[in-house]
N, CA and C of each residue as an Amber inpcrd file, in Angstrom:
protein
   762
 120.5630000 151.7490000  77.6560000 119.4310000 150.9750000  76.8920000
 119.7940000 149.5860000  76.5230000 121.0130000 149.5030000  76.0910000
 121.4700000 148.1220000  75.7430000 121.4470000 147.2360000  76.9660000
 121.9720000 147.7870000  78.1340000 122.0400000 147.0740000  79.3030000
 120.6000000 146.6520000  79.7430000 119.6810000 147.5590000  79.6090000
 118.2530000 147.3730000  80.0470000 117.7050000 146.1550000  79.1640000
 118.0200000 146.2740000  77.8950000 117.4280000 145.1880000  76.9840000
 118.0190000 143.8520000  77.3580000 119.3250000 143.7570000  77.7010000
 119.9220000 142.5180000  78.1100000 119.2300000 141.9510000  79.4110000
 118.9100000 142.8820000  80.2910000 118.2390000 142.4020000  81.5550000
 116.9360000 141.9090000  81.2310000 116.2080000 142.5750000  80.2890000
 114.8150000 142.0660000  79.9440000 114.9190000 140.7720000  79.2540000
 115.9180000 140.5790000  78.3370000 116.0530000 139.3040000  77.6060000
 116.4440000 138.2180000  78.6950000 117.3510000 138.5660000  79.5880000
 117.7250000 137.5710000  80.6540000 116.4780000 137.1180000  81.4800000
 115.6340000 138.1070000  81.9130000 114.4630000 137.8970000  82.6740000
 113.5380000 136.9530000  81.9950000 113.3570000 137.3170000  80.6290000
 112.3890000 136.5840000  79.7660000 112.9140000 135.0670000  79.7590000
 114.2300000 134.8540000  79.5840000 114.6930000 133.5560000  79.4740000
 114.5450000 132.8270000  80.7870000 114.6900000 133.4750000  81.9070000
 114.4240000 132.7970000  83.1790000 113.0370000 132.4160000  83.3810000
 112.0490000 133.2920000  82.9070000 110.7070000 132.9510000  83.0490000
 110.3740000 131.8820000  82.2190000 110.9540000 131.7810000  81.0060000
 110.7100000 130.6530000  80.1080000 111.1280000 129.3660000  80.6170000
 112.2660000 129.4380000  81.4460000 112.7620000 128.2220000  82.0310000
 111.9210000 127.8690000  83.2410000 111.5480000 128.8480000  84.0830000
 110.8300000 128.5390000  85.3490000 109.2430000 128.2810000  85.1120000
 108.6280000 128.8450000  84.1590000 107.2090000 128.6450000  83.9930000
 106.8520000 127.2450000  83.6980000 107.5390000 126.4540000  82.8770000
 107.1150000 125.0800000  82.5970000 107.2500000 124.2280000  83.9800000
 108.3550000 124.6240000  84.7470000 108.4710000 123.8590000  85.9410000
 107.3090000 124.1930000  86.9770000 106.9560000 125.4170000  87.0130000
 105.8400000 125.8150000  87.8570000 104.5440000 125.1590000  87.3450000
 104.3760000 125.2050000  86.0510000 103.1960000 124.5290000  85.4910000
 103.1370000 123.0740000  85.8530000 104.2770000 122.4180000  85.8330000
 104.3200000 121.0020000  86.2500000 103.9530000 120.7880000  87.7510000
 104.3290000 121.7020000  88.5800000 104.0800000 121.6910000  90.0090000
 102.5060000 121.8760000  90.2030000 102.0110000 122.8190000  89.4480000
 100.5680000 123.0710000  89.5530000  99.6940000 121.8810000  89.1150000
 100.1910000 121.2800000  87.9640000  99.4730000 120.0720000  87.4400000
  99.6160000 118.9110000  88.5170000 100.7920000 118.7980000  89.0440000
 101.0610000 117.7190000  90.0230000 100.0420000 117.9720000  91.3040000
  99.9450000 119.1860000  91.6050000  99.0890000 119.5300000  92.7620000
  97.5630000 119.0940000  92.4520000  97.1290000 119.3730000  91.2560000
  95.8060000 119.0670000  91.0040000  95.6350000 117.5610000  90.7770000
  96.7020000 116.8170000  90.3060000  96.5440000 115.4650000  90.2570000
  96.4010000 114.8430000  91.6610000  97.2090000 115.3300000  92.5470000
  97.1350000 114.8410000  93.9080000  95.7300000 115.1480000  94.5680000
  95.2580000 116.3780000  94.3290000  93.9420000 116.6970000  94.8160000
  92.8040000 115.7930000  94.2730000  92.8100000 115.6480000  93.0640000
  91.8460000 114.6490000  92.4610000  91.9220000 113.3170000  93.0760000
  93.1700000 112.7850000  93.2410000  93.4050000 111.4620000  93.8480000
  92.8300000 111.4200000  95.3240000  93.0710000 112.4870000  95.9740000
  92.5570000 112.5460000  97.4240000  91.0510000 112.6320000  97.4630000
  90.4540000 113.3740000  96.5410000  89.0350000 113.4330000  96.4660000
  88.4360000 112.0240000  96.1710000  89.0430000 111.2990000  95.2830000
  88.5840000 109.9770000  94.9890000  88.6900000 109.0770000  96.3450000
  89.8000000 109.2240000  97.0080000  90.0400000 108.4960000  98.2140000
  88.9260000 108.7980000  99.2560000  88.6800000 110.0720000  99.4100000
  87.6670000 110.4790000 100.4020000  86.3150000 109.9960000 100.0300000
  85.8620000 110.0380000  98.7590000  84.5720000 109.5400000  98.3900000
  84.4440000 108.0500000  98.7130000  85.4630000 107.3470000  98.2120000
  85.3180000 105.8360000  98.4240000  85.4840000 105.4590000  99.9170000
  86.2000000 106.3170000 100.7030000  86.3280000 106.0260000 102.1390000
  85.0270000 106.2360000 102.7860000  84.1860000 107.2670000 102.3690000
  82.9580000 107.4660000 103.0100000  82.0630000 106.3000000 102.6980000
  82.0480000 105.8790000 101.4240000  81.2050000 104.7760000 100.9870000
  81.6060000 103.5220000 101.7410000  82.9700000 103.3570000 101.9340000
  83.4120000 102.1530000 102.6520000  83.0000000 102.1400000 104.0550000
  83.0420000 103.3320000 104.6890000  82.6450000 103.4220000 106.0870000
  81.2260000 102.9940000 106.3000000  80.3680000 103.2860000 105.3330000
  78.8900000 102.9070000 105.4230000  78.8060000 101.3140000 105.4210000
  79.7230000 100.7500000 104.6880000  79.6250000  99.2610000 104.6610000
  80.8040000  98.6210000 105.4170000  81.2880000  99.3280000 106.4260000
  82.4640000  98.9030000 107.1970000  82.1310000  97.5760000 107.9380000
  80.8960000  97.4120000 108.3380000  80.5630000  96.1220000 109.0510000
  80.8070000  94.9820000 108.1450000  80.3280000  95.0040000 106.9600000
  80.5880000  93.9400000 105.9070000  82.0650000  93.6660000 105.7140000
  82.8690000  94.7940000 105.5960000  84.2500000  94.6960000 105.3700000
  85.0060000  94.0140000 106.5440000  84.5230000  94.3570000 107.7680000
  85.1430000  93.8380000 108.9440000  84.8380000  92.3780000 109.0810000
  83.5980000  91.9530000 108.7630000  83.2160000  90.5380000 108.7620000
  84.0370000  89.7520000 107.7330000  84.3160000  90.3980000 106.5680000
  85.1400000  89.7480000 105.5790000  86.5870000  89.4910000 106.0900000
  87.0860000  90.4620000 106.7830000  88.5400000  90.3370000 107.3580000
  88.5530000  89.2770000 108.3470000  87.4430000  88.9830000 109.0450000
  87.5010000  87.9320000 110.0840000  87.3290000  86.5220000 109.5050000
  87.2020000  86.3760000 108.1970000  87.0140000  85.0810000 107.6580000
  88.2150000  84.2160000 107.8610000  89.4120000  84.8510000 107.9250000
  90.6690000  84.0690000 108.0780000  90.7010000  83.3520000 109.4240000
  89.9630000  83.7950000 110.4010000  90.0300000  83.1840000 111.7200000
  89.1790000  81.9690000 111.9040000  88.2790000  81.6720000 110.8730000
  87.2510000  80.5920000 110.9910000  87.7100000  79.2690000 110.6280000
  88.7830000  79.1920000 109.7350000  89.2360000  77.8720000 109.3000000
  90.6940000  77.5900000 109.6380000  91.1030000  78.0980000 110.8810000
  92.3720000  77.8480000 111.4390000  92.3650000  76.5080000 112.1350000
  93.5390000  75.9420000 112.2510000  93.8090000  74.7570000 112.9870000
  93.6950000  75.0570000 114.5080000  94.0810000  76.2110000 114.8330000
  94.1390000  76.5630000 116.2670000  93.0580000  77.6470000 116.5020000
  92.2060000  77.4250000 117.5700000  91.2120000  78.3890000 117.7920000
  91.7830000  79.6790000 118.3550000  91.0640000  80.7580000 117.8640000
  91.4170000  82.0980000 118.2840000  90.2210000  82.8860000 118.7520000
  90.4180000  83.6120000 119.8360000  89.3360000  84.5140000 120.3560000
  89.6570000  85.9720000 120.2460000  88.9110000  86.6870000 119.5190000
  89.1740000  88.1390000 119.3740000  88.4470000  88.9490000 120.3910000
  89.0050000  89.9090000 120.9980000  88.3250000  90.6410000 122.0210000
  88.6220000  92.1880000 121.8740000  87.6890000  92.8630000 122.3810000
  87.8650000  94.3840000 122.3750000  88.2460000  94.8480000 123.8020000
  89.3980000  95.5250000 123.8620000  89.9010000  96.0150000 125.1210000
  89.7140000  97.4800000 125.4170000  89.2190000  98.2260000 124.3940000
  88.9200000  99.6430000 124.5730000  87.5860000 100.0020000 123.9850000
  86.9810000 101.0460000 124.6540000  85.5860000 101.4530000 124.2300000
  85.5510000 101.9010000 122.7330000  86.6150000 102.5630000 122.2950000
  86.5690000 103.2140000 120.9400000  87.2490000 102.3330000 119.9500000
  87.5670000 101.1160000 120.2890000  88.3750000 100.2510000 119.4200000
  87.6700000 100.0080000 118.1460000  86.3880000  99.6010000 118.1560000
  85.7870000  99.2420000 116.9340000  85.5780000 100.4510000 116.0000000
  85.2450000 101.5710000 116.5990000  85.0300000 102.8430000 115.7990000
  86.3600000 103.2090000 115.0850000  87.4530000 103.1130000 115.8030000
  88.8140000 103.3780000 115.1780000  89.1260000 102.4670000 114.0740000
  88.8160000 101.1550000 114.3110000  89.0810000 100.1480000 113.2900000
  88.2330000 100.4260000 112.0810000  86.9770000 100.8700000 112.2350000
  86.2120000 101.1500000 111.1480000  86.6310000 102.2970000 110.2660000
  87.1600000 103.3720000 111.0250000  87.7560000 104.4670000 110.3570000
  88.9840000 104.0560000 109.4620000  89.7940000 103.2660000 110.1170000
  90.9790000 102.8170000 109.4120000  90.7010000 101.9080000 108.2150000
  89.6190000 101.0120000 108.4220000  89.1640000 100.1920000 107.3480000
  88.6730000 101.0330000 106.1960000  87.8760000 102.0550000 106.5990000
  87.3520000 102.9260000 105.4660000  88.4790000 103.6630000 104.7260000
  89.4540000 104.0940000 105.3770000  90.5410000 104.7240000 104.6710000
  91.3280000 103.7950000 103.8370000  91.6650000 102.6090000 104.4020000
  92.4360000 101.6670000 103.5070000  91.5440000 101.2200000 102.3530000
  90.2810000 100.9240000 102.5330000  89.4340000 100.4900000 101.4320000
  89.2050000 101.6530000 100.4570000  89.1500000 102.8830000 100.9100000
  89.0700000 104.0550000  99.9910000  90.3030000 104.1670000  99.1570000
  91.4600000 103.8920000  99.6720000  92.6850000 103.8320000  98.8030000
  92.6520000 102.7980000  97.8780000  92.2700000 101.5740000  98.2580000
  92.2520000 100.4000000  97.3360000  91.2840000 100.6240000  96.2620000
  90.0710000 101.0930000  96.5330000  89.0740000 101.3100000  95.4910000
  89.3710000 102.5050000  94.5790000  90.2780000 103.3430000  95.0890000
  90.6270000 104.5850000  94.2740000  91.8400000 104.2320000  93.4750000
  92.4150000 103.1050000  93.4440000  93.6030000 102.7490000  92.7010000
  93.4860000 103.1340000  91.2420000  92.4450000 102.6980000  90.5810000
  92.3230000 103.0180000  89.1800000  92.4350000 104.5890000  88.8880000
  91.7750000 105.3820000  89.7750000  91.8410000 106.8350000  89.6630000
  93.3010000 107.2540000  90.0020000  93.9000000 106.7790000  91.0120000
  95.2440000 107.2560000  91.3610000  96.2830000 106.8870000  90.2280000
  96.1810000 105.6560000  89.7470000  97.0740000 105.1930000  88.6160000
  96.8410000 106.0840000  87.3610000  95.5280000 106.4570000  87.1160000
  95.2540000 107.3290000  85.9640000  95.8830000 108.6190000  86.1430000
  95.8100000 109.2120000  87.3750000  96.4620000 110.6380000  87.5780000
  97.9190000 110.5460000  87.4550000  98.5680000 109.5070000  87.8890000
  99.9770000 109.3270000  87.8050000 100.3620000 109.2110000  86.3080000
  99.5620000 108.5070000  85.5510000  99.8620000 108.2400000  84.1450000
  99.5980000 109.6540000  83.3540000  98.4550000 110.3490000  83.7200000
  98.2310000 111.6100000  83.0720000  99.2780000 112.5850000  83.3370000
  99.9330000 112.4410000  84.4650000 101.0060000 113.4630000  84.7640000
 102.1930000 113.2050000  83.9210000 102.5250000 111.9300000  83.7250000
 103.7450000 111.6950000  82.9260000 103.5800000 111.5130000  81.5370000
 102.2900000 111.4060000  81.0620000 101.9170000 111.1600000  79.6500000
 102.4130000 112.2240000  78.6950000 102.4210000 113.5550000  79.0940000
 102.9720000 114.5190000  78.0950000 104.4210000 114.3460000  77.7140000
 105.1390000 113.6180000  78.5850000 106.5690000 113.2940000  78.1640000
 106.7890000 112.1240000  77.3290000 105.6940000 111.4250000  77.0430000
 105.7580000 110.2150000  76.2650000 105.2930000 110.4730000  74.7820000
 105.7270000 109.5410000  73.8980000 105.3030000 109.6550000  72.4830000
 103.8450000 109.2980000  72.4200000 103.2350000 109.7070000  71.2510000
 101.9020000 109.4250000  70.9850000 101.6670000 107.8930000  70.9480000
 102.6440000 107.1010000  70.4380000 102.4890000 105.6830000  70.3020000
 102.4950000 105.0380000  71.7070000 103.1510000 105.6800000  72.6690000
 103.2730000 105.2440000  74.0200000 102.0640000 105.4930000  74.8480000
 101.3420000 106.3960000  74.5820000 100.1760000 106.9170000  75.3240000
  99.0130000 105.9390000  75.2530000  99.0660000 105.0870000  74.1900000
  97.9220000 104.0740000  73.9980000  97.9950000 103.0310000  75.1300000
  99.0360000 102.9740000  75.8580000  99.1300000 101.9510000  76.9890000
  98.4590000 102.3700000  78.2070000  97.8130000 103.4660000  78.2270000
  97.2230000 103.9820000  79.4350000  96.2660000 102.9680000  80.1570000
  95.2650000 102.5330000  79.2210000  94.3420000 101.5250000  79.6910000
  94.9630000 100.1850000  80.1930000  95.7900000  99.5480000  79.4030000
  96.5160000  98.3520000  79.9230000  97.2980000  98.5510000  81.1730000
  98.0630000  99.7400000  81.1910000  98.9130000  99.9350000  82.3810000
  98.0420000 100.0890000  83.6590000  96.8950000 100.8250000  83.5450000
  96.0740000 100.9780000  84.7610000  95.4230000  99.7120000  85.1260000
  94.9330000  98.9480000  84.1600000  94.4180000  97.7160000  84.4090000
  95.3850000  96.6870000  85.0500000  96.5850000  96.6690000  84.4510000
  97.6620000  95.8090000  84.9560000  98.0160000  96.2200000  86.3630000
  98.1580000  97.4490000  86.7310000  98.4660000  97.9200000  88.0660000
  97.4990000  97.5810000  89.0610000  96.2000000  97.7710000  88.6870000
  95.1200000  97.4390000  89.6650000  94.9670000  95.8560000  89.8900000
  95.1180000  95.0970000  88.8110000  95.0530000  93.6400000  89.0010000
  96.3470000  93.1710000  89.7590000  97.4360000  93.6910000  89.5790000
  98.6570000  93.2950000  90.2900000  98.4980000  93.5440000  91.8550000
  97.9300000  94.7570000  92.1870000  97.6920000  94.9910000  93.5450000
  96.6540000  93.9840000  94.1180000  95.5960000  93.7670000  93.3980000
  94.5590000  92.8350000  93.8680000  95.1380000  91.4310000  94.0520000
  95.9200000  90.9600000  93.0890000  96.5690000  89.6710000  93.3000000
  97.4940000  89.5450000  94.4690000  98.3460000  90.5780000  94.6080000
  99.2440000  90.6720000  95.7850000  98.4320000  90.5950000  97.1220000
  97.3830000  91.3820000  97.1970000  96.5680000  91.5420000  98.4200000
  95.8120000  90.2290000  98.7000000  95.2540000  89.5800000  97.6080000
  94.5270000  88.3520000  97.7550000  95.4430000  87.2050000  98.1320000
  96.6760000  87.2430000  97.6120000  97.5800000  86.1440000  97.9330000
  97.9460000  86.2670000  99.4310000  98.1640000  87.4860000  99.8710000
  98.5050000  87.7210000 101.3330000  97.2910000  87.2540000 102.2350000
  96.0380000  87.6850000 101.8650000  94.8940000  87.3520000 102.6440000
  94.4750000  85.8880000 102.7520000  94.5680000  85.3160000 101.5720000
  93.9860000  83.9160000 101.5280000  95.1510000  82.8630000 101.7630000
  96.4010000  83.2630000 101.6390000  97.4160000  82.2340000 101.7850000
  98.4700000  82.6630000 102.9460000  99.0170000  83.7740000 102.8920000
 100.0000000  84.1860000 103.9250000  99.4980000  84.2970000 105.3220000
  98.3100000  85.0970000 105.3650000  97.8010000  85.2830000 106.7620000
  97.2970000  84.0710000 107.4670000  96.5220000  83.2310000 106.8300000
  96.1770000  81.9530000 107.6270000  97.3510000  81.1270000 107.9810000
  98.3460000  81.0610000 107.1390000  99.5750000  80.2460000 107.4470000
 100.2610000  80.8660000 108.5620000 100.4540000  82.2130000 108.5590000
 101.1170000  82.9400000 109.6010000 100.4100000  82.8070000 110.9820000
  99.0990000  82.9030000 110.8970000  98.2860000  82.8660000 112.1650000
  98.5010000  81.3990000 112.7890000  98.2470000  80.4300000 111.9010000
  98.4810000  79.0840000 112.5270000  99.8620000  78.9000000 113.0240000
 100.8500000  79.4420000 112.3370000 102.2470000  79.3180000 112.8080000
 102.3830000  79.8860000 114.2120000 101.9910000  81.1840000 114.3130000
 102.1290000  81.8740000 115.6280000 101.2700000  81.2750000 116.7760000
 100.0900000  80.8010000 116.4550000  99.1630000  80.2420000 117.4700000
  99.6690000  78.9170000 117.8450000 100.3710000  78.1530000 116.9880000
 100.9180000  76.8380000 117.3640000 101.8940000  76.9730000 118.3940000
 102.6070000  78.1500000 118.5560000 103.6300000  78.3370000 119.5590000
 103.1190000  78.6710000 120.9470000 101.8100000  78.8700000 121.1340000
 101.2240000  79.1190000 122.4260000 101.0450000  77.8440000 123.1530000
 101.4300000  77.7550000 124.5080000 101.2610000  76.5450000 125.3040000
  99.8450000  76.1950000 125.3950000  99.5830000  74.8160000 125.6180000
  98.2510000  74.3500000 125.6530000  97.3180000  74.9700000 126.7800000
  98.0140000  75.3290000 127.8430000  97.2930000  75.8500000 128.9900000
  96.9580000  77.4240000 128.9380000  97.3430000  77.9730000 127.7960000
  97.1800000  79.3930000 127.5670000  96.1090000  79.5870000 126.4210000
  95.1120000  80.3860000 126.5920000  94.0720000  80.6960000 125.6240000
  94.6400000  81.7390000 124.5350000  94.1860000  81.5270000 123.3860000
  94.5580000  82.4320000 122.2260000  93.6040000  83.5820000 122.2040000
  93.6350000  84.5900000 123.2510000  92.8840000  85.7650000 123.1830000
  93.6310000  86.9180000 122.6150000  93.2020000  87.4560000 121.5460000
  93.9650000  88.5550000 120.8100000  93.1110000  89.8360000 120.6890000
  93.6560000  90.9400000 121.0000000  92.9020000  92.1760000 120.7850000
  92.5560000  92.4570000 119.2990000  91.3460000  92.8510000 119.1150000
  90.8180000  93.0250000 117.7440000  91.7010000  94.0240000 116.9870000
  92.1070000  95.1280000 117.6060000  92.9530000  96.1490000 116.8980000
  94.3740000  95.6040000 116.5660000  94.9030000  94.6830000 117.3780000
  96.1940000  94.2230000 117.0430000  96.0320000  93.1480000 115.8120000
  94.9290000  92.4160000 115.8330000  94.6870000  91.4730000 114.7620000
  94.4910000  92.3080000 113.4780000  93.6770000  93.3510000 113.5160000
  93.4850000  94.1360000 112.3280000  94.8090000  94.7410000 111.7080000
  95.6180000  95.2600000 112.7540000  96.8810000  95.8300000 112.2700000
  97.8550000  94.7940000 111.5950000  97.7950000  93.5830000 112.1220000
  98.5180000  92.5220000 111.5920000  98.1470000  92.2850000 110.1540000
  96.7970000  92.0230000 109.9540000  96.2120000  91.6550000 108.6020000
  96.4120000  92.8430000 107.6250000  96.2000000  94.1270000 108.0370000
  96.2850000  95.2430000 107.1910000  97.7410000  95.4470000 106.7080000
  98.6600000  95.3030000 107.6690000 100.0970000  95.5190000 107.1340000
 100.5170000  94.5140000 106.1590000 100.1660000  93.2290000 106.3620000
 100.6260000  92.1790000 105.4140000  99.8460000  92.3440000 104.0560000
  98.6570000  92.6180000 104.0260000  97.8680000  92.8520000 102.8830000
  98.4370000  94.0350000 102.0200000  98.6450000  95.1440000 102.6420000
  99.1380000  96.2830000 101.9880000 100.4650000  96.0800000 101.5000000
 101.3610000  95.4370000 102.2880000 102.8090000  95.1540000 101.8630000
 102.7730000  94.2340000 100.5310000 102.0160000  93.1960000 100.6420000
 102.1110000  92.3220000  99.4080000 101.3430000  93.0120000  98.1610000
 100.3640000  93.8310000  98.4390000  99.7430000  94.4740000  97.3580000
 100.6890000  95.4650000  96.6660000 101.5090000  96.1790000  97.5150000
 102.5030000  97.1620000  96.9870000 103.6650000  96.3940000  96.2360000
 104.1950000  95.3990000  96.8360000 105.3260000  94.7480000  96.2480000
 104.9670000  94.0760000  94.8760000 103.7460000  93.7190000  94.7980000
 103.2600000  93.1270000  93.5110000 103.1050000  94.1530000  92.3760000
 103.3760000  95.4230000  92.7310000 103.3400000  96.4570000  91.6860000
 104.7520000  96.4710000  90.9950000 105.6730000  95.7630000  91.4300000
 107.0140000  95.7800000  90.7960000 107.0460000  95.6460000  89.3280000
 106.3060000  94.7540000  88.7050000 106.2250000  94.6780000  87.2590000
 105.7320000  95.9540000  86.5620000 104.7400000  96.6230000  87.2390000
 104.1630000  97.8140000  86.6990000 105.2800000  98.9050000  86.7600000
 106.0340000  99.0430000  87.7560000 107.1010000  99.9290000  87.8260000
 108.1040000  99.7550000  86.7950000 108.4270000  98.4910000  86.6080000
 109.4220000  98.1040000  85.6110000 108.9340000  98.5880000  84.2760000
 107.6460000  98.3250000  83.9590000 107.1470000  98.7510000  82.5900000
 107.2340000 100.2810000  82.3900000 106.8190000 101.0140000  83.4420000
 106.9170000 102.4490000  83.2820000 108.2600000 102.9630000  83.1640000
 109.2450000 102.5400000  83.9500000 110.5910000 102.9510000  83.9310000
 111.2700000 102.6260000  82.5980000 110.8760000 101.3770000  82.1120000
 111.3630000 101.0320000  80.8100000 110.8690000 101.8300000  79.7160000
 109.6160000 102.2080000  79.6410000 109.0620000 103.0940000  78.6600000
 109.6320000 104.4700000  78.6580000 110.0290000 104.8890000  79.9310000
 110.5990000 106.1330000  80.0540000 112.0990000 106.1410000  79.7860000
 112.6640000 105.0400000  79.4380000 114.0450000 104.9500000  79.1240000
 114.9900000 104.8840000  80.3750000 114.4430000 104.7550000  81.5010000
 115.2690000 104.7580000  82.7870000 115.6440000 103.3820000  83.2030000
 115.1600000 102.3680000  82.5330000 115.5180000 101.0450000  82.9160000
 115.6370000 100.1410000  81.7790000 116.5500000  99.1920000  81.8240000
 116.7620000  98.2300000  80.7040000 116.9780000  96.8520000  81.3640000
 116.6260000  95.8220000  80.5060000 116.7940000  94.4050000  81.0570000
 118.2860000  94.1920000  81.3970000 119.1930000  94.8490000  80.7670000
 120.6480000  94.6300000  81.0310000 120.9730000  95.0970000  82.3860000
 120.3540000  96.1690000  82.8490000 120.6120000  96.7030000  84.2190000
 119.9990000  95.7390000  85.2280000 118.8020000  95.2720000  84.9790000
 118.1590000  94.3340000  85.9010000 118.9900000  93.0420000  86.0470000
 119.5420000  92.5170000  84.9490000 120.3420000  91.3380000  85.0330000
 121.6220000  91.5410000  85.7690000 122.2470000  92.6970000  85.5520000
 123.4440000  93.0330000  86.0260000 123.4190000  93.0840000  87.5870000
 122.3060000  93.6410000  88.0700000 122.2220000  93.8670000  89.5440000
 121.3190000  92.7600000  90.2370000 121.1630000  91.6330000  89.5730000
 120.2490000  90.6210000  90.0860000 120.6780000  90.0820000  91.4650000
 122.0640000  89.8310000  91.6230000 122.5260000  89.3260000  92.9610000
 122.2980000  90.3310000  94.0420000 122.4680000  91.6090000  93.7390000
 122.1760000  92.6030000  94.6630000 120.7380000  92.7220000  95.0750000
 119.8820000  92.5650000  94.0280000 118.4010000  92.5600000  94.2470000
 117.9670000  91.4660000  95.2090000 118.5750000  90.2500000  94.9810000
 118.2490000  89.1660000  95.8930000 118.4740000  89.4210000  97.3720000
 119.6750000  90.0780000  97.6430000 119.9560000  90.4240000  99.0160000
 118.9080000  91.4940000  99.4560000 118.6240000  92.4680000  98.7010000
 117.7320000  93.4860000  99.1190000 116.3410000  92.9830000  99.3560000
 115.9400000  91.9890000  98.5040000 114.6230000  91.3500000  98.6620000
 114.5330000  90.6050000 100.1100000 115.5310000  89.8890000 100.4030000
 115.4690000  89.2160000 101.6750000 115.5750000  90.1940000 102.8950000
 116.2320000  91.3390000 102.6850000 116.3190000  92.3640000 103.7120000
 114.9510000  92.9570000 103.8840000 114.3240000  93.2500000 102.7290000
 112.9130000  93.8520000 102.7980000 111.9370000  92.8560000 103.4110000
 112.1320000  91.5900000 103.1000000 111.2180000  90.5380000 103.7030000
 111.3860000  90.4980000 105.2190000 112.6170000  90.7200000 105.7190000
 112.8000000  90.7870000 107.2530000 112.1770000  92.0760000 107.7680000
 112.2180000  93.1820000 106.9790000 111.7630000  94.4280000 107.6060000
 110.2840000  94.5010000 107.4730000 109.6200000  94.1730000 106.4500000
 108.2330000  94.3160000 106.1500000 107.2200000  93.3050000 106.7460000
 107.7970000  92.2080000 107.1340000 106.9520000  91.1190000 107.6840000
 107.2510000  90.9500000 109.2280000 106.3580000  90.2250000 109.7930000
 106.5430000  89.8610000 111.2550000 107.9170000  89.1290000 111.4840000
 108.4370000  89.2500000 112.6480000 109.7820000  88.6550000 112.8590000
 109.7590000  87.1310000 112.9160000 109.4450000  86.5100000 111.8660000
 109.6880000  85.0810000 111.7230000 110.0810000  84.6170000 110.4150000
 111.0050000  83.7680000 110.2420000 111.6080000  83.4290000 108.9580000
 110.6610000  82.8250000 107.9740000 109.5370000  82.2140000 108.4010000
 108.5930000  81.5900000 107.5190000 107.8570000  82.6550000 106.7420000
 107.2950000  83.6470000 107.3690000 106.6350000  84.7490000 106.6240000
 107.5410000  85.4950000 105.8290000 108.8080000  85.7970000 106.2150000
 109.8180000  86.4890000 105.4770000 110.0860000  85.7020000 104.1410000
 110.1910000  84.3400000 104.2750000 110.4060000  83.5070000 103.0970000
 109.1950000  83.5730000 102.1270000 107.9520000  83.6110000 102.6970000
 106.7420000  83.7500000 101.7890000 106.6980000  85.0740000 101.0960000
 107.2530000  86.0980000 101.6540000 107.3670000  87.3740000 100.9440000
 108.4690000  87.3970000  99.9500000 109.6430000  86.7910000 100.3010000
 110.7570000  86.8900000  99.4430000 110.6670000  86.0550000  98.2440000
 109.9840000  84.9210000  98.3370000 109.8360000  83.9900000  97.0770000
 109.0100000  84.7490000  96.0710000 107.8350000  85.2410000  96.3120000
 107.0800000  85.9770000  95.3170000 107.7980000  87.2350000  94.7130000
 108.5940000  87.9460000  95.6150000 109.4780000  88.9980000  95.1920000
 110.5340000  88.4830000  94.1210000 111.1420000  87.4450000  94.4170000
 112.1740000  86.9000000  93.4830000 111.4500000  86.5540000  92.1110000
 110.3260000  85.9260000  92.1330000 109.5960000  85.5880000  90.9380000
 109.2420000  86.8760000  90.2470000 108.7070000  87.9210000  90.9700000
 108.3980000  89.1860000  90.3560000 109.6080000  89.8750000  89.6790000
 110.7230000  89.7830000  90.3170000 111.9610000  90.3620000  89.8220000
 112.2090000  89.7870000  88.4440000 112.0490000  88.4030000  88.3290000
 112.3660000  87.7520000  87.0740000 111.3750000  88.2100000  85.9860000
 110.0850000  88.4060000  86.4110000 109.0970000  88.8720000  85.5020000
 109.3040000  90.2670000  85.0680000 109.8370000  91.0900000  85.9760000
 110.1780000  92.4900000  85.6260000 111.2220000  92.4840000  84.4780000
 112.1800000  91.4990000  84.5460000 113.2530000  91.4970000  83.4970000
 112.5930000  91.1860000  82.1260000 111.6330000  90.2780000  82.0890000
 111.0100000  89.9600000  80.8560000 110.1300000  91.0660000  80.3910000
 109.3980000  91.7120000  81.2890000 108.6210000  92.8490000  80.8890000
 109.6000000  94.0010000  80.3550000 110.6410000  94.2540000  81.0090000
 111.5440000  95.2950000  80.5790000 112.1360000  94.9260000  79.1620000
 112.3880000  93.6310000  78.9920000 112.9390000  93.1900000  77.6580000
 111.8250000  93.4050000  76.6110000 110.5930000  93.1670000  76.8870000
 109.5200000  93.2030000  75.9000000 109.2270000  94.6660000  75.5480000
 109.2900000  95.6240000  76.5240000 108.8930000  96.9900000  76.2250000
 110.0430000  97.8270000  76.0010000 111.2850000  97.3530000  76.0880000
 112.4270000  98.1900000  75.9160000 112.4920000  98.6100000  74.4340000
 113.0030000  99.9050000  74.2710000 113.1420000 100.3810000  72.8620000
 114.1210000  99.6370000  72.1660000 113.8090000  99.0740000  70.9740000
 114.6760000  98.3600000  70.1880000 115.5110000  99.2810000  69.3590000
 116.8320000  98.9440000  69.1760000 117.6700000  99.8730000  68.3610000
 117.1660000  99.8590000  66.8830000 117.2120000 101.1080000  66.2970000
 116.6840000 101.1820000  64.9230000 117.6890000 100.5980000  63.9460000
 117.0610000  99.9510000  62.9410000 117.9360000  99.3270000  61.8950000
 118.4000000 100.3680000  60.9420000 119.5760000 100.2730000  60.4940000
 120.0970000 101.2450000  59.5510000 119.4460000 101.0340000  58.1690000
């Protein structure tokens, strides 16, 4: 009987340990599902207005120093591009929902005083992505296009496939939008106690090397575009140090 009671107590303890973890997994699953639903809804809406979005993306080709002609080489090219545009736009427009779901998932582990940052964090994260994407679209892409087109000999026409152009623009915009989230990540990790300004200062020299390596990996293979990505990243890294310092938990006075 005693042995049976010990087994029951042991089983109860195991369930007490496992159930919270399973509950977290279930909550994470529903957070992901809600985020995906938001992406699908906004993607459908974006597909309806995909012609306007595509026209907007072609604005960068109108004020270039070097003339460029975009062409369609496959029958299904435009339809595929519209689908990809709808998906990317759906993700971008769903960012407030996605950020809220992330925050709602980690909020139970925060103090009541820390949960009041939900609106500023979501707003900060969304604005940071928009700033990064806008910087890429209005500054980096025109400069990169002019740089690449200037390398073409005079007797060669600048005819570029529409899907190649779209892939080029989409990759740079998404990369810059994501890397501009670095201050937001710093804020969250600092509030969770996983990051301190001392750690960021200590590994600054290593971060500089990693930043230039990322610039080489994430951008087209030319040093100019890599430098245009590395410089904002270096500035963002310094900003993350100040953000971490501002939001770091101060030692309690005796």
